């Protein structure tokens, strides 16, 4: 009989999980032995960067991705990055090593005591198989749970299990296929269609799941038939709709009162592919205006269950968009022209206004560029200048945990070699995932990192004012030169000092990673 390792490798191969993002330790080495040639191991130098890269890669390819982490210390390092993968509903399959079975109880060095419990608040499923023969089946469950729940999963495997022999039943897992279909039932569909067609002033709120599920263009078709305004759900991590489309009203502000205010006057708010809602700033008020009915359609049963108001239908938003597009078979009215971008704001002195940087990106880079953004004080400048019309154009850390941006950009670029990829990263954010530069250099990933250096945690300065605590310590980060850091990791870098120089550098096409450091003026997120 083949080994547990052989069957597990075969299973992963059949399921297409052959790109592995990892950082191994001694417990993990036996799993990596005899890895077939079809596998590609992408080494990250810190687990936060490993998970960030895997998250970007999984989001960009739309497929579950294998992550290989060391036991407790390595898995613990990954937790911050996992918060983002949970919020973006990214199907990461984490396989970690464990001490040999006989040594776990005595807590030998590198034993992961109660490994599933360590990860459980975040992952959708975590286990350590009860015996070696159950490893291939448990691995299959880790893959299918991640795929069905769209949430990271975690499997801890004692390292002496991999060499064990499988039994006959162990091979059955190789032929498994698991799929989900969640078209609303006939009556549910009819009722929803009735509610939508009878609404006088409907509005759409679209979440990041719309883009993750490949429904960006379908959402445009639905919106144009419905004719009402479209917002992106708050705490946005993927852009679900062209941001200069005449029906687009922007990203909803992430507070209870301002959302209620924005939705004033609509008798129906249809929320597709988003939690209701991911608030951030605590601005209390009524959840919804008087007379506004809210219907949420999501595949995420937990998001439906935990919403504090409105109706919810747990179904595939794609199936619901199809159904409604058929019912509303003619466009409501010509939608008009895309909104032009305003002249970028400028500042005196040697620094650039972030709007000048973003205008340069918009003008100099191809329209299908994918942007991974982790720069927090520049949010309003970003949306004022950008014109994103394609699916998969925008990624942001979904739970607000810094450290996704730089690794995420490497992962997106590896997952979508057909598109230009740019990371727009703050001088604070960059440090949480900086080691991903090394992976980008080693794999010669064609990627541009635009490093916005304003010398401070800009968004926290703004938040300090908002919370009435403007004079707190720990917000300035002088003395960082990212050109030298990047070069140390093997990435070519530029320090540009003017708009024309920036535009010239951006217009060069490349087949390797590069970092462009720009000194920018401090702005506020909104
Ligand atoms: N640590 C982690 C892992 N995630 C966080 N979100 C924070 C700390 C707190 N934090 C923010 O929420 S924004 C921010 C911090 C430290 C400042 C980011 O600085 P930046 O961007 O230079 O990247 P801006 O544009 O200067 O704000
Ligand atoms: Ca900064």
XYZ file of C-alpha atoms and ligand atoms in Angstrom:
554
model
C 0.000 0.000 0.000
C 1.279 3.526 -0.727
C 2.240 5.822 2.119
C -0.038 8.420 3.654
C 2.333 10.976 2.136
C 2.029 9.565 -1.388
C -1.784 9.468 -1.294
C -1.916 12.965 0.179
C 0.356 14.372 -2.536
C -1.756 12.640 -5.166
C -4.952 14.032 -3.717
C -3.552 17.576 -3.702
C -2.345 17.129 -7.264
C -5.784 15.977 -8.454
C -7.432 18.919 -6.747
C -4.963 21.356 -8.327
C -3.352 22.484 -5.071
C 0.189 22.263 -6.362
C 1.428 25.758 -5.513
C 2.404 25.685 -1.844
C 3.190 28.844 0.117
C 5.164 27.947 3.193
C 7.814 28.322 5.802
C 8.838 24.941 7.162
C 10.282 23.627 10.381
C 11.545 20.192 11.357
C 7.995 18.875 11.943
C 7.052 19.775 8.369
C 9.985 18.231 6.517
C 8.539 14.698 6.202
C 5.452 16.072 4.405
C 7.701 17.856 1.913
C 9.797 14.792 1.139
C 9.274 13.315 -2.353
C 7.051 16.197 -3.429
C 6.206 15.455 -7.091
C 7.668 17.733 -9.772
C 4.252 19.204 -10.468
C 4.456 21.048 -7.131
C 5.940 24.510 -6.702
C 7.026 25.473 -3.194
C 6.999 29.238 -2.689
C 9.111 29.983 0.338
C 8.206 32.990 2.463
C 10.553 34.215 5.182
C 7.892 34.935 7.800
C 4.493 33.289 8.270
C 2.632 36.607 8.067
C 4.087 37.103 4.596
C 3.413 33.449 3.690
C -0.295 33.771 4.478
C -0.504 37.213 2.835
C 1.015 35.864 -0.389
C -1.244 32.795 -0.316
C -4.264 35.030 0.332
C -3.439 37.218 -2.670
C -2.774 34.175 -4.842
C -6.019 32.438 -3.805
C -8.069 35.573 -4.340
C -6.495 36.227 -7.730
C -6.977 32.650 -8.948
C -10.309 32.049 -7.196
C -9.094 28.647 -5.995
C -8.163 27.014 -2.660
C -4.445 27.254 -1.948
C -2.183 25.131 0.222
C -0.190 26.793 3.004
C 2.539 24.968 4.890
C 3.331 26.362 8.339
C 5.419 25.320 11.294
C 3.623 24.127 14.442
C 2.696 26.531 17.267
C 5.269 29.295 16.768
C 4.861 29.394 12.996
C 1.092 29.102 13.097
C 0.936 31.775 15.779
C 2.943 34.134 13.570
C 0.309 33.648 10.882
C -2.689 34.651 12.981
C -2.699 38.369 12.139
C -2.630 37.632 8.431
C -5.372 35.051 8.888
C -7.786 37.706 10.165
C -7.728 39.209 6.672
C -8.147 35.845 4.932
C -11.199 35.125 7.081
C -12.828 38.467 6.259
C -12.134 38.126 2.525
C -13.490 34.539 2.658
C -10.291 33.162 1.185
C -10.075 29.344 1.018
C -6.614 28.725 2.473
C -5.782 25.148 3.448
C -3.125 25.271 6.147
C -1.205 22.087 6.819
C 1.124 22.296 9.802
C 3.489 19.768 11.252
C 3.230 18.302 14.720
C 5.692 16.405 16.893
C 5.561 12.613 16.560
C 2.411 11.222 18.178
C 4.202 9.699 21.160
C 5.843 13.042 22.064
C 2.833 15.374 22.004
C 1.547 14.405 25.444
C 4.854 15.119 27.172
C 5.011 18.483 25.421
C 8.337 17.761 23.788
C 9.973 20.773 22.191
C 8.011 21.876 19.074
C 4.907 19.938 20.105
C 1.824 21.984 19.255
C -0.238 21.422 22.383
C -3.926 21.304 21.398
C -3.109 22.469 17.868
C -6.714 22.858 16.599
C -7.636 25.026 19.603
C -4.815 27.457 18.803
C -6.375 28.306 15.433
C -10.055 27.758 16.056
C -11.296 31.266 16.684
C -10.283 32.136 13.131
C -10.361 29.066 10.935
C -13.619 27.461 9.833
C -12.390 23.965 10.622
C -9.332 22.637 12.449
C -8.291 19.107 13.300
C -5.523 16.696 14.083
C -6.451 13.274 12.683
C -7.012 10.575 15.304
C -4.684 8.166 13.495
C -2.257 8.179 10.577
C -4.639 6.304 8.280
C -7.148 9.141 8.574
C -4.696 11.787 7.303
C -5.639 11.682 3.577
C -9.345 11.886 4.367
C -8.767 14.692 6.868
C -6.680 16.545 4.289
C -9.537 16.189 1.805
C -11.903 17.547 4.426
C -9.583 20.518 5.006
C -9.704 21.292 1.265
C -13.463 20.825 0.914
C -14.325 22.695 4.108
C -12.217 25.642 2.889
C -13.908 25.527 -0.496
C -17.475 25.147 0.843
C -17.233 27.520 3.787
C -14.884 29.874 1.982
C -12.803 30.166 5.098
C -9.273 29.060 5.987
C -8.904 25.586 7.505
C -6.114 24.033 9.561
C -4.778 20.495 9.698
C -2.088 19.504 12.175
C -0.272 16.276 11.277
C 2.178 14.423 13.561
C 5.204 14.012 11.376
C 5.520 10.270 11.849
C 2.118 9.872 10.114
C 3.430 10.673 6.628
C 5.497 7.495 6.279
C 2.682 5.237 7.550
C 0.980 2.904 5.072
C -2.562 3.648 3.919
C -5.181 0.937 3.840
C -7.539 0.212 0.939
C -10.142 2.680 2.080
C -7.511 5.400 2.261
C -7.415 5.534 -1.560
C -11.142 6.262 -1.915
C -10.542 9.912 -1.199
C -8.626 10.318 -4.466
C -11.822 10.235 -6.526
C -13.833 12.671 -4.452
C -15.369 15.835 -5.912
C -17.393 18.206 -3.781
C -19.376 21.101 -5.170
C -21.912 23.578 -3.983
C -25.000 24.731 -5.844
C -27.195 27.287 -4.173
C -29.832 28.594 -6.533
C -32.768 29.986 -4.563
C -35.864 27.790 -4.469
C -38.783 28.630 -6.813
C -40.863 30.352 -4.165
C -37.854 32.208 -2.712
C -36.913 33.427 -6.187
C -40.458 34.553 -7.035
C -40.802 36.423 -3.748
C -37.460 38.170 -4.172
C -38.250 39.119 -7.782
C -41.600 40.513 -6.630
C -39.962 42.575 -3.878
C -37.378 43.979 -6.266
C -39.710 44.748 -9.188
C -42.302 46.386 -6.957
C -39.744 48.667 -5.272
C -40.081 52.298 -6.272
C -36.607 53.481 -5.303
C -34.353 50.453 -5.014
C -30.668 50.725 -4.191
C -27.910 48.136 -4.520
C -25.122 47.560 -2.032
C -22.406 45.259 -3.344
C -19.769 43.496 -1.289
C -16.309 42.224 -2.054
C -17.717 38.736 -2.625
C -19.171 39.998 -5.914
C -15.691 40.490 -7.323
C -14.255 37.348 -5.695
C -17.024 35.305 -7.336
C -16.377 36.809 -10.794
C -19.677 38.745 -10.822
C -18.319 42.252 -11.464
C -19.747 42.550 -14.996
C -22.983 40.793 -14.045
C -23.492 43.338 -11.267
C -23.214 46.135 -13.850
C -25.895 44.496 -15.988
C -28.218 44.137 -13.010
C -27.633 47.715 -11.832
C -28.345 49.137 -15.286
C -31.632 47.258 -15.421
C -32.572 48.298 -11.917
C -31.578 51.904 -12.609
C -30.964 52.776 -8.958
C -27.786 53.891 -7.236
C -25.047 51.433 -6.318
C -22.816 51.558 -3.269
C -19.949 49.327 -2.291
C -20.390 47.800 1.168
C -18.274 49.368 3.938
C -14.783 48.088 4.862
C -14.289 47.171 1.232
C -11.626 44.633 0.255
C -12.442 44.073 -3.449
C -14.075 46.531 -5.829
C -17.406 45.025 -7.004
C -18.390 47.729 -9.530
C -16.652 50.262 -11.830
C -15.934 53.198 -9.552
C -16.671 55.900 -12.120
C -19.849 54.294 -13.464
C -22.692 56.865 -13.480
C -24.743 54.749 -11.043
C -21.879 54.280 -8.549
C -22.103 56.347 -5.369
C -18.891 55.137 -3.695
C -18.054 53.033 -0.669
C -20.604 53.330 2.154
C -19.086 55.022 5.209
C -18.387 52.412 7.880
C -20.669 53.772 10.629
C -24.284 53.064 11.604
C -25.574 56.653 11.418
C -23.892 57.635 8.128
C -25.068 54.447 6.404
C -28.613 55.125 7.480
C -28.249 58.674 6.167
C -26.827 57.523 2.823
C -29.709 55.103 2.269
C -32.400 57.685 3.113
C -35.283 57.716 0.610
C -34.892 54.128 -0.655
C -37.770 51.738 -0.038
C -35.583 48.719 -0.811
C -31.884 48.108 -0.272
C -30.627 44.925 -1.861
C -27.271 43.850 -0.424
C -25.405 41.300 -2.505
C -22.322 39.419 -1.339
C -21.581 41.371 1.849
C -22.120 41.230 5.586
C -24.738 43.711 6.877
C -22.623 45.658 7.668
C -18.950 45.681 8.592
C -18.995 48.926 10.572
C -15.765 50.439 11.829
C -16.144 53.862 13.435
C -18.692 53.773 16.242
C -21.250 56.351 15.114
C -24.498 55.202 16.691
C -27.902 55.758 15.158
C -30.794 53.841 13.606
C -29.633 50.920 11.474
C -31.884 51.963 8.595
C -34.034 54.945 7.737
C -37.770 54.703 8.495
C -39.567 52.866 5.692
C -36.455 51.206 4.205
C -36.526 47.465 3.789
C -33.232 45.613 3.491
C -32.671 42.239 1.833
C -29.267 40.602 2.042
C -28.261 37.835 -0.362
C -25.105 36.006 0.631
C -23.616 32.536 0.510
C -22.173 33.125 3.955
C -24.723 31.675 6.365
C -22.984 33.208 9.362
C -23.123 36.685 7.808
C -26.866 36.187 7.287
C -27.421 34.938 10.830
C -25.456 37.656 12.625
C -26.860 40.710 10.818
C -28.762 42.917 13.257
C -31.619 43.847 10.908
C -33.289 43.097 7.589
C -34.198 39.935 5.738
C -31.578 37.529 4.446
C -31.494 34.851 1.792
C -28.590 32.414 1.919
C -27.986 31.738 -1.771
C -25.442 32.292 -4.501
C -25.514 36.025 -5.366
C -24.665 35.012 -8.958
C -27.832 32.933 -9.253
C -29.844 35.807 -7.792
C -28.282 38.328 -10.194
C -29.176 35.987 -13.090
C -32.714 35.624 -11.915
C -33.261 39.355 -11.390
C -31.558 40.307 -14.661
C -34.028 38.057 -16.494
C -37.024 39.485 -14.660
C -35.880 43.061 -15.298
C -35.199 42.411 -18.952
C -34.812 45.994 -20.218
C -32.362 48.623 -19.018
C -34.168 51.217 -16.881
C -32.698 54.244 -18.670
C -29.437 55.087 -20.386
C -26.955 55.141 -17.562
C -24.979 58.121 -18.911
C -21.257 58.611 -19.222
C -18.540 57.497 -16.844
C -17.600 60.282 -14.446
C -14.346 62.038 -15.359
C -11.519 62.286 -12.830
C -10.801 65.692 -11.268
C -7.456 67.479 -11.484
C -5.206 66.016 -8.785
C -4.609 68.146 -5.681
C -1.040 69.381 -5.269
C 1.136 70.579 -2.384
C 4.008 73.025 -2.078
C 7.528 71.729 -1.511
C 9.398 68.570 -2.318
C 6.597 66.122 -1.432
C 3.856 64.956 -3.763
C 0.179 64.918 -2.908
C -1.020 61.276 -2.994
C -3.535 62.339 -5.649
C -0.624 63.199 -7.958
C 0.782 59.713 -7.440
C -2.562 58.040 -8.125
C -3.234 60.185 -11.199
C 0.146 59.025 -12.508
C -0.768 55.373 -11.923
C -4.100 55.870 -13.641
C -2.564 57.586 -16.677
C 0.660 55.619 -17.129
C -0.454 52.036 -16.404
C -2.688 49.790 -18.520
C -6.424 49.717 -17.764
C -6.285 46.103 -16.609
C -3.728 46.762 -13.857
C -4.587 45.060 -10.564
C -3.877 47.186 -7.482
C -3.211 45.860 -4.015
C -3.606 48.797 -1.674
C -2.417 49.147 1.893
C -2.117 52.834 2.525
C -4.658 54.044 4.986
C -4.596 57.838 5.073
C -4.880 58.131 1.298
C -8.263 56.466 0.881
C -10.240 59.486 -0.342
C -7.400 60.585 -2.641
C -7.390 57.096 -4.115
C -11.070 57.001 -5.007
C -11.008 60.591 -6.334
C -8.274 59.756 -8.837
C -8.735 56.130 -9.853
C -10.840 54.811 -12.699
C -11.159 51.039 -12.288
C -13.408 49.323 -14.775
C -12.263 45.692 -14.751
C -12.916 42.739 -12.434
C -10.085 41.960 -10.036
C -8.695 45.503 -10.067
C -8.563 46.238 -6.345
C -7.508 44.337 -3.205
C -7.312 45.721 0.341
C -6.701 43.953 3.699
C -10.189 42.673 4.448
C -10.002 42.830 8.236
C -7.811 45.941 8.300
C -4.830 43.926 9.501
C -1.669 45.452 8.078
C 0.773 43.047 6.462
C -1.467 41.884 3.635
C -0.539 44.551 1.111
C 3.019 43.798 0.165
C 2.783 39.987 0.349
C -0.713 40.098 -1.155
C 0.646 41.989 -4.158
C 3.302 39.300 -4.658
C 0.595 36.609 -4.472
C -1.728 38.404 -6.898
C 1.146 38.902 -9.345
C 2.055 35.208 -9.136
C -1.590 34.191 -9.574
C -2.285 36.526 -12.506
C 0.876 36.748 -14.628
C -1.339 38.016 -17.465
C -2.015 41.345 -15.707
C 0.213 44.172 -14.501
C 0.155 44.259 -10.681
C 0.966 47.233 -8.467
C 1.137 47.366 -4.686
C 0.349 50.796 -3.255
C 1.839 50.569 0.201
C 2.289 53.002 3.087
C 5.649 53.399 4.854
C 3.991 52.027 7.995
C 2.209 49.093 6.362
C 5.235 47.926 4.397
C 7.098 46.789 7.515
C 4.517 44.176 8.500
C 5.089 42.137 5.352
C 8.444 43.416 4.123
C 10.052 39.991 3.738
C 7.765 39.253 0.785
C 10.176 41.397 -1.247
C 12.663 38.551 -1.044
C 10.157 36.029 -2.453
C 9.300 38.466 -5.258
C 12.999 38.819 -6.102
C 13.685 35.075 -6.004
C 10.740 34.273 -8.302
C 11.401 37.352 -10.451
C 7.768 38.388 -10.083
C 6.979 41.344 -12.373
C 5.525 43.658 -9.758
C 5.710 47.348 -8.916
C 5.547 48.483 -5.306
C 4.773 52.181 -4.963
C 5.904 53.059 -1.464
C 4.234 56.181 -0.099
C 6.560 57.670 2.501
C 4.889 60.316 4.671
C 6.955 59.444 7.754
C 3.997 58.661 9.992
C 1.022 56.410 10.750
C -1.202 58.911 8.948
C -4.545 57.242 9.532
C -3.868 56.951 13.258
C -3.137 60.682 13.453
C -6.541 61.308 11.896
C -8.196 58.751 14.188
C -6.575 60.419 17.212
C -8.385 63.622 16.278
C -11.669 61.776 15.735
C -11.462 60.101 19.134
C -10.475 63.326 20.881
C -6.962 62.039 21.744
C -4.661 63.906 19.353
C -1.472 63.781 21.462
C -0.596 60.113 21.717
C 2.932 58.719 21.337
C 4.063 56.078 18.872
C 2.765 57.494 15.613
C 5.878 58.745 13.782
C 8.206 56.497 11.808
C 11.140 58.619 10.615
C 14.419 57.262 9.310
C 13.192 54.506 6.993
C 14.736 54.226 3.552
C 12.888 51.589 1.594
C 15.218 51.782 -1.392
C 17.987 50.323 0.760
C 15.693 47.798 2.417
C 14.420 46.640 -0.990
C 17.921 46.318 -2.379
C 18.896 44.219 0.616
C 16.160 41.784 -0.342
C 17.255 41.811 -3.981
C 14.613 44.172 -5.384
C 15.585 47.016 -7.696
C 14.470 50.381 -6.371
C 14.042 54.048 -7.258
C 13.501 57.112 -5.141
C 11.521 59.504 -7.294
C 11.210 63.142 -6.364
C 8.833 64.646 -8.904
C 5.697 63.796 -10.864
C 7.454 63.699 -14.208
C 10.118 61.344 -12.891
C 7.412 59.137 -11.380
C 5.494 59.036 -14.634
C 8.633 58.175 -16.585
C 9.551 55.294 -14.251
C 5.981 53.941 -14.253
C 5.834 53.877 -18.030
C 8.781 51.447 -18.216
C 7.576 47.860 -18.637
C 9.349 45.230 -16.579
C 9.979 41.537 -16.074
C 11.143 41.749 -12.455
C 10.006 43.354 -9.203
C 10.814 46.966 -8.401
C 10.066 49.391 -5.601
C 9.391 53.083 -6.178
C 9.680 55.244 -3.067
C 7.819 58.558 -3.192
C 7.761 61.162 -0.425
C 4.164 62.207 0.066
C 2.254 64.817 2.037
C 0.035 63.788 4.924
C -3.653 63.586 4.010
C -6.762 62.280 5.787
C -8.651 59.097 4.846
C -11.959 60.938 4.353
N -1.100 46.573 13.325
C -1.753 45.841 12.428
C -1.300 44.440 12.126
N -2.825 46.295 11.775
C -3.265 47.546 12.042
N -4.353 47.962 11.375
C -2.572 48.381 12.949
C -1.489 47.845 13.572
C -3.015 49.808 13.281
N -2.896 50.733 12.140
C -3.970 51.070 11.355
O -5.114 50.614 11.476
S -3.535 52.200 10.176
C -1.939 52.266 10.702
C -1.734 51.407 11.784
C -0.441 51.226 12.435
C -0.959 53.174 10.029
C -0.528 52.688 8.702
O 0.473 53.548 8.237
P 0.852 53.673 6.717
O -0.351 54.478 6.071
O 2.093 54.474 6.645
O 0.881 52.378 6.061
P -0.834 55.984 6.259
O -1.385 56.336 4.926
O 0.316 56.840 6.660
O -1.928 55.970 7.280
Ca 2.539 56.518 6.391
